[in-house]
Amino acid sequence: MREKNYLTFSAVKINGTYIEDVIVGYHTLSNSGRDTLTKEYVSERNQGSDGELKRGSSFPAREIKVEYLIEAASHDEFHEKYEKLSTMLNVEDAQIIFNDEADKYYIGSIYFGEEPQEGQHWRSGEYVIKCYDPFKYAVNETGPVITQVA
């Protein structure tokens, strides 16, 4: 395993393993969908008066989009690395940790968001981490960590 400082802030650890530790030439570029957790409200029109009646509220599932880059020396090497990535991402209910917040984790299932863009011996693409449980948890705690609600 290499020194931790080679990882980007948004590097992804899946079930205890950073992708960069398995695939040399893989780089996490960015991610989105981790910041704000927005509550959804259910209401109905209040007959005979102004406004609405609130019936309930809940947090919807969270989708975290991750952009990545794979660099390789040849077409065959790229496909080998891409197959490794596909295998690593073929998980459900995985513990997902981001390098810039190593003391917190999400529970998520991963799928490819779009096909990778063609490059000579490199490609960039995106995958999505679907968190049916929208909360993040402290690694050393058992309850959810709600740090920002909009």
PDB file of C-alpha atoms in Angstrom:
ATOM      1  CA  MET A   1       0.000   0.000   0.000  1.00  0.00           C
ATOM      2  CA  ARG A   2       1.285   3.431  -0.921  1.00  0.00           C
ATOM      3  CA  GLU A   3       1.511   6.493   1.324  1.00  0.00           C
ATOM      4  CA  LYS A   4      -1.913   8.011   2.041  1.00  0.00           C
ATOM      5  CA  ASN A   5      -0.890  11.429   0.662  1.00  0.00           C
ATOM      6  CA  TYR A   6      -1.184  10.216  -2.957  1.00  0.00           C
ATOM      7  CA  LEU A   7      -4.977  10.060  -2.556  1.00  0.00           C
ATOM      8  CA  THR A   8      -7.223  12.942  -3.586  1.00  0.00           C
ATOM      9  CA  PHE A   9      -9.576  14.417  -1.007  1.00  0.00           C
ATOM     10  CA  SER A  10     -12.507  12.720  -2.722  1.00  0.00           C
ATOM     11  CA  ALA A  11     -10.884   9.249  -2.988  1.00  0.00           C
ATOM     12  CA  VAL A  12     -13.383   6.456  -2.247  1.00  0.00           C
ATOM     13  CA  LYS A  13     -12.830   3.540   0.117  1.00  0.00           C
ATOM     14  CA  ILE A  14     -15.202   0.612  -0.501  1.00  0.00           C
ATOM     15  CA  ASN A  15     -15.492  -1.937   2.309  1.00  0.00           C
ATOM     16  CA  GLY A  16     -12.083  -0.954   3.660  1.00  0.00           C
ATOM     17  CA  THR A  17     -10.124  -0.637   0.379  1.00  0.00           C
ATOM     18  CA  TYR A  18      -9.291   2.493  -1.602  1.00  0.00           C
ATOM     19  CA  ILE A  19      -9.761   1.933  -5.341  1.00  0.00           C
ATOM     20  CA  GLU A  20      -6.386   3.611  -5.963  1.00  0.00           C
ATOM     21  CA  ASP A  21      -4.714   0.856  -3.908  1.00  0.00           C
ATOM     22  CA  VAL A  22      -6.041  -1.822  -6.277  1.00  0.00           C
ATOM     23  CA  ILE A  23      -5.876  -0.061  -9.652  1.00  0.00           C
ATOM     24  CA  VAL A  24      -2.703   1.869 -10.445  1.00  0.00           C
ATOM     25  CA  GLY A  25      -3.659   4.669 -12.820  1.00  0.00           C
ATOM     26  CA  TYR A  26      -7.143   5.121 -11.334  1.00  0.00           C
ATOM     27  CA  HIS A  27      -7.886   8.585  -9.932  1.00  0.00           C
ATOM     28  CA  THR A  28     -11.003   9.858  -8.178  1.00  0.00           C
ATOM     29  CA  LEU A  29     -11.575  13.332  -9.646  1.00  0.00           C
ATOM     30  CA  SER A  30     -14.583  14.640  -7.729  1.00  0.00           C
ATOM     31  CA  ASN A  31     -17.865  13.747  -6.114  1.00  0.00           C
ATOM     32  CA  SER A  32     -21.167  15.467  -5.432  1.00  0.00           C
ATOM     33  CA  GLY A  33     -24.247  14.742  -3.357  1.00  0.00           C
ATOM     34  CA  ARG A  34     -22.606  14.470   0.059  1.00  0.00           C
ATOM     35  CA  ASP A  35     -23.197  17.968   1.382  1.00  0.00           C
ATOM     36  CA  THR A  36     -26.828  18.838   1.969  1.00  0.00           C
ATOM     37  CA  LEU A  37     -29.518  16.512   3.243  1.00  0.00           C
ATOM     38  CA  THR A  38     -32.932  17.926   2.370  1.00  0.00           C
ATOM     39  CA  LYS A  39     -36.084  16.764   4.099  1.00  0.00           C
ATOM     40  CA  GLU A  40     -39.215  16.136   2.010  1.00  0.00           C
ATOM     41  CA  TYR A  41     -42.623  17.072   3.419  1.00  0.00           C
ATOM     42  CA  VAL A  42     -46.005  15.517   2.735  1.00  0.00           C
ATOM     43  CA  SER A  43     -48.981  17.849   3.091  1.00  0.00           C
ATOM     44  CA  GLU A  44     -52.555  18.252   1.967  1.00  0.00           C
ATOM     45  CA  ARG A  45     -54.766  21.208   1.283  1.00  0.00           C
ATOM     46  CA  ASN A  46     -56.687  22.329   4.357  1.00  0.00           C
ATOM     47  CA  GLN A  47     -60.326  22.578   3.216  1.00  0.00           C
ATOM     48  CA  GLY A  48     -61.990  25.793   4.288  1.00  0.00           C
ATOM     49  CA  SER A  49     -58.864  27.610   5.458  1.00  0.00           C
ATOM     50  CA  ASP A  50     -55.573  28.951   4.210  1.00  0.00           C
ATOM     51  CA  GLY A  51     -52.436  26.903   3.825  1.00  0.00           C
ATOM     52  CA  GLU A  52     -51.895  23.174   4.090  1.00  0.00           C
ATOM     53  CA  LEU A  53     -51.758  20.531   6.784  1.00  0.00           C
ATOM     54  CA  LYS A  54     -48.398  18.842   7.250  1.00  0.00           C
ATOM     55  CA  ARG A  55     -48.883  15.061   7.275  1.00  0.00           C
ATOM     56  CA  GLY A  56     -45.274  14.007   7.684  1.00  0.00           C
ATOM     57  CA  SER A  57     -41.711  14.326   6.552  1.00  0.00           C
ATOM     58  CA  SER A  58     -38.756  12.117   5.696  1.00  0.00           C
ATOM     59  CA  PHE A  59     -35.302  12.182   4.172  1.00  0.00           C
ATOM     60  CA  PRO A  60     -35.150  10.657   0.676  1.00  0.00           C
ATOM     61  CA  ALA A  61     -32.407   8.324  -0.515  1.00  0.00           C
ATOM     62  CA  ARG A  62     -29.110  10.030  -1.340  1.00  0.00           C
ATOM     63  CA  GLU A  63     -27.198   9.717  -4.631  1.00  0.00           C
ATOM     64  CA  ILE A  64     -23.489  10.491  -4.599  1.00  0.00           C
ATOM     65  CA  LYS A  65     -21.940  10.919  -8.046  1.00  0.00           C
ATOM     66  CA  VAL A  66     -18.231  10.147  -8.406  1.00  0.00           C
ATOM     67  CA  GLU A  67     -16.137  11.193 -11.404  1.00  0.00           C
ATOM     68  CA  TYR A  68     -12.982   9.217 -12.117  1.00  0.00           C
ATOM     69  CA  LEU A  69     -10.115   8.849 -14.569  1.00  0.00           C
ATOM     70  CA  ILE A  70      -8.307   5.663 -15.607  1.00  0.00           C
ATOM     71  CA  GLU A  71      -4.900   5.955 -17.278  1.00  0.00           C
ATOM     72  CA  ALA A  72      -3.192   3.027 -19.006  1.00  0.00           C
ATOM     73  CA  ALA A  73      -0.237   2.396 -21.323  1.00  0.00           C
ATOM     74  CA  SER A  74      -2.287   0.411 -23.864  1.00  0.00           C
ATOM     75  CA  HIS A  75      -5.818  -0.437 -24.921  1.00  0.00           C
ATOM     76  CA  ASP A  76      -5.533  -3.931 -23.372  1.00  0.00           C
ATOM     77  CA  GLU A  77      -4.212  -2.548 -20.088  1.00  0.00           C
ATOM     78  CA  PHE A  78      -7.109  -0.094 -19.959  1.00  0.00           C
ATOM     79  CA  HIS A  79      -9.658  -2.888 -20.371  1.00  0.00           C
ATOM     80  CA  GLU A  80      -7.950  -4.908 -17.645  1.00  0.00           C
ATOM     81  CA  LYS A  81      -8.152  -1.931 -15.260  1.00  0.00           C
ATOM     82  CA  TYR A  82     -11.744  -1.191 -16.249  1.00  0.00           C
ATOM     83  CA  GLU A  83     -12.721  -4.804 -15.500  1.00  0.00           C
ATOM     84  CA  LYS A  84     -11.100  -4.511 -12.040  1.00  0.00           C
ATOM     85  CA  LEU A  85     -13.047  -1.310 -11.429  1.00  0.00           C
ATOM     86  CA  SER A  86     -16.304  -2.949 -12.537  1.00  0.00           C
ATOM     87  CA  THR A  87     -15.658  -5.816 -10.115  1.00  0.00           C
ATOM     88  CA  MET A  88     -14.880  -3.453  -7.224  1.00  0.00           C
ATOM     89  CA  LEU A  89     -18.017  -1.407  -7.881  1.00  0.00           C
ATOM     90  CA  ASN A  90     -20.300  -4.440  -8.105  1.00  0.00           C
ATOM     91  CA  VAL A  91     -21.390  -4.150  -4.474  1.00  0.00           C
ATOM     92  CA  GLU A  92     -24.572  -3.611  -2.539  1.00  0.00           C
ATOM     93  CA  ASP A  93     -24.891  -2.122   0.930  1.00  0.00           C
ATOM     94  CA  ALA A  94     -21.153  -1.448   1.063  1.00  0.00           C
ATOM     95  CA  GLN A  95     -19.431   0.744   3.616  1.00  0.00           C
ATOM     96  CA  ILE A  96     -18.323   3.842   1.685  1.00  0.00           C
ATOM     97  CA  ILE A  97     -15.735   6.236   3.142  1.00  0.00           C
ATOM     98  CA  PHE A  98     -14.339   9.360   1.488  1.00  0.00           C
ATOM     99  CA  ASN A  99     -10.724  10.331   2.137  1.00  0.00           C
ATOM    100  CA  ASP A 100     -11.570  13.864   3.294  1.00  0.00           C
ATOM    101  CA  GLU A 101     -13.972  12.512   5.917  1.00  0.00           C
ATOM    102  CA  ALA A 102     -12.293   9.268   6.960  1.00  0.00           C
ATOM    103  CA  ASP A 103     -14.121   9.174  10.309  1.00  0.00           C
ATOM    104  CA  LYS A 104     -17.570   8.925   8.644  1.00  0.00           C
ATOM    105  CA  TYR A 105     -19.182   6.370   6.328  1.00  0.00           C
ATOM    106  CA  TYR A 106     -22.252   5.828   4.165  1.00  0.00           C
ATOM    107  CA  ILE A 107     -24.006   2.581   3.268  1.00  0.00           C
ATOM    108  CA  GLY A 108     -24.452   2.391  -0.489  1.00  0.00           C
ATOM    109  CA  SER A 109     -24.959   0.324  -3.618  1.00  0.00           C
ATOM    110  CA  ILE A 110     -22.977   1.349  -6.689  1.00  0.00           C
ATOM    111  CA  TYR A 111     -23.855   1.499 -10.367  1.00  0.00           C
ATOM    112  CA  PHE A 112     -22.280   3.166 -13.387  1.00  0.00           C
ATOM    113  CA  GLY A 113     -23.921   6.514 -14.143  1.00  0.00           C
ATOM    114  CA  GLU A 114     -22.661   6.782 -17.712  1.00  0.00           C
ATOM    115  CA  GLU A 115     -20.321   5.082 -20.124  1.00  0.00           C
ATOM    116  CA  PRO A 116     -16.716   6.260 -19.847  1.00  0.00           C
ATOM    117  CA  GLN A 117     -15.535   8.764 -22.441  1.00  0.00           C
ATOM    118  CA  GLU A 118     -13.086   7.493 -25.044  1.00  0.00           C
ATOM    119  CA  GLY A 119      -9.456   8.490 -24.760  1.00  0.00           C
ATOM    120  CA  GLN A 120      -6.317   7.108 -26.296  1.00  0.00           C
ATOM    121  CA  HIS A 121      -5.197   5.143 -23.253  1.00  0.00           C
ATOM    122  CA  TRP A 122      -7.272   6.905 -20.677  1.00  0.00           C
ATOM    123  CA  ARG A 123     -10.935   7.446 -20.016  1.00  0.00           C
ATOM    124  CA  SER A 124     -13.003   9.450 -17.622  1.00  0.00           C
ATOM    125  CA  GLY A 125     -16.418   8.412 -16.401  1.00  0.00           C
ATOM    126  CA  GLU A 126     -18.870   8.479 -13.557  1.00  0.00           C
ATOM    127  CA  TYR A 127     -20.496   6.081 -11.160  1.00  0.00           C
ATOM    128  CA  VAL A 128     -23.284   6.616  -8.647  1.00  0.00           C
ATOM    129  CA  ILE A 129     -23.461   5.482  -5.043  1.00  0.00           C
ATOM    130  CA  LYS A 130     -27.130   5.048  -4.119  1.00  0.00           C
ATOM    131  CA  CYS A 131     -27.617   5.392  -0.360  1.00  0.00           C
ATOM    132  CA  TYR A 132     -31.096   4.163   0.473  1.00  0.00           C
ATOM    133  CA  ASP A 133     -30.249   5.139   4.043  1.00  0.00           C
ATOM    134  CA  PRO A 134     -29.365   8.804   3.413  1.00  0.00           C
ATOM    135  CA  PHE A 135     -27.404   9.355   6.615  1.00  0.00           C
ATOM    136  CA  LYS A 136     -23.692   9.146   7.240  1.00  0.00           C
ATOM    137  CA  TYR A 137     -22.396   7.412  10.334  1.00  0.00           C
ATOM    138  CA  ALA A 138     -19.363   7.952  12.517  1.00  0.00           C
ATOM    139  CA  VAL A 139     -16.918   5.064  12.163  1.00  0.00           C
ATOM    140  CA  ASN A 140     -16.754   4.650  15.961  1.00  0.00           C
ATOM    141  CA  GLU A 141     -20.447   5.323  16.676  1.00  0.00           C
ATOM    142  CA  THR A 142     -23.691   3.485  15.990  1.00  0.00           C
ATOM    143  CA  GLY A 143     -26.175   6.292  15.280  1.00  0.00           C
ATOM    144  CA  PRO A 144     -26.494   8.560  12.244  1.00  0.00           C
ATOM    145  CA  VAL A 145     -24.557  11.808  12.033  1.00  0.00           C
ATOM    146  CA  ILE A 146     -26.692  14.687  10.771  1.00  0.00           C
ATOM    147  CA  THR A 147     -24.424  17.656  10.278  1.00  0.00           C
ATOM    148  CA  GLN A 148     -26.411  19.755   7.828  1.00  0.00           C
ATOM    149  CA  VAL A 149     -30.109  19.779   7.072  1.00  0.00           C
ATOM    150  CA  ALA A 150     -31.665  22.145   4.556  1.00  0.00           C
TER     151      ALA A 150
END
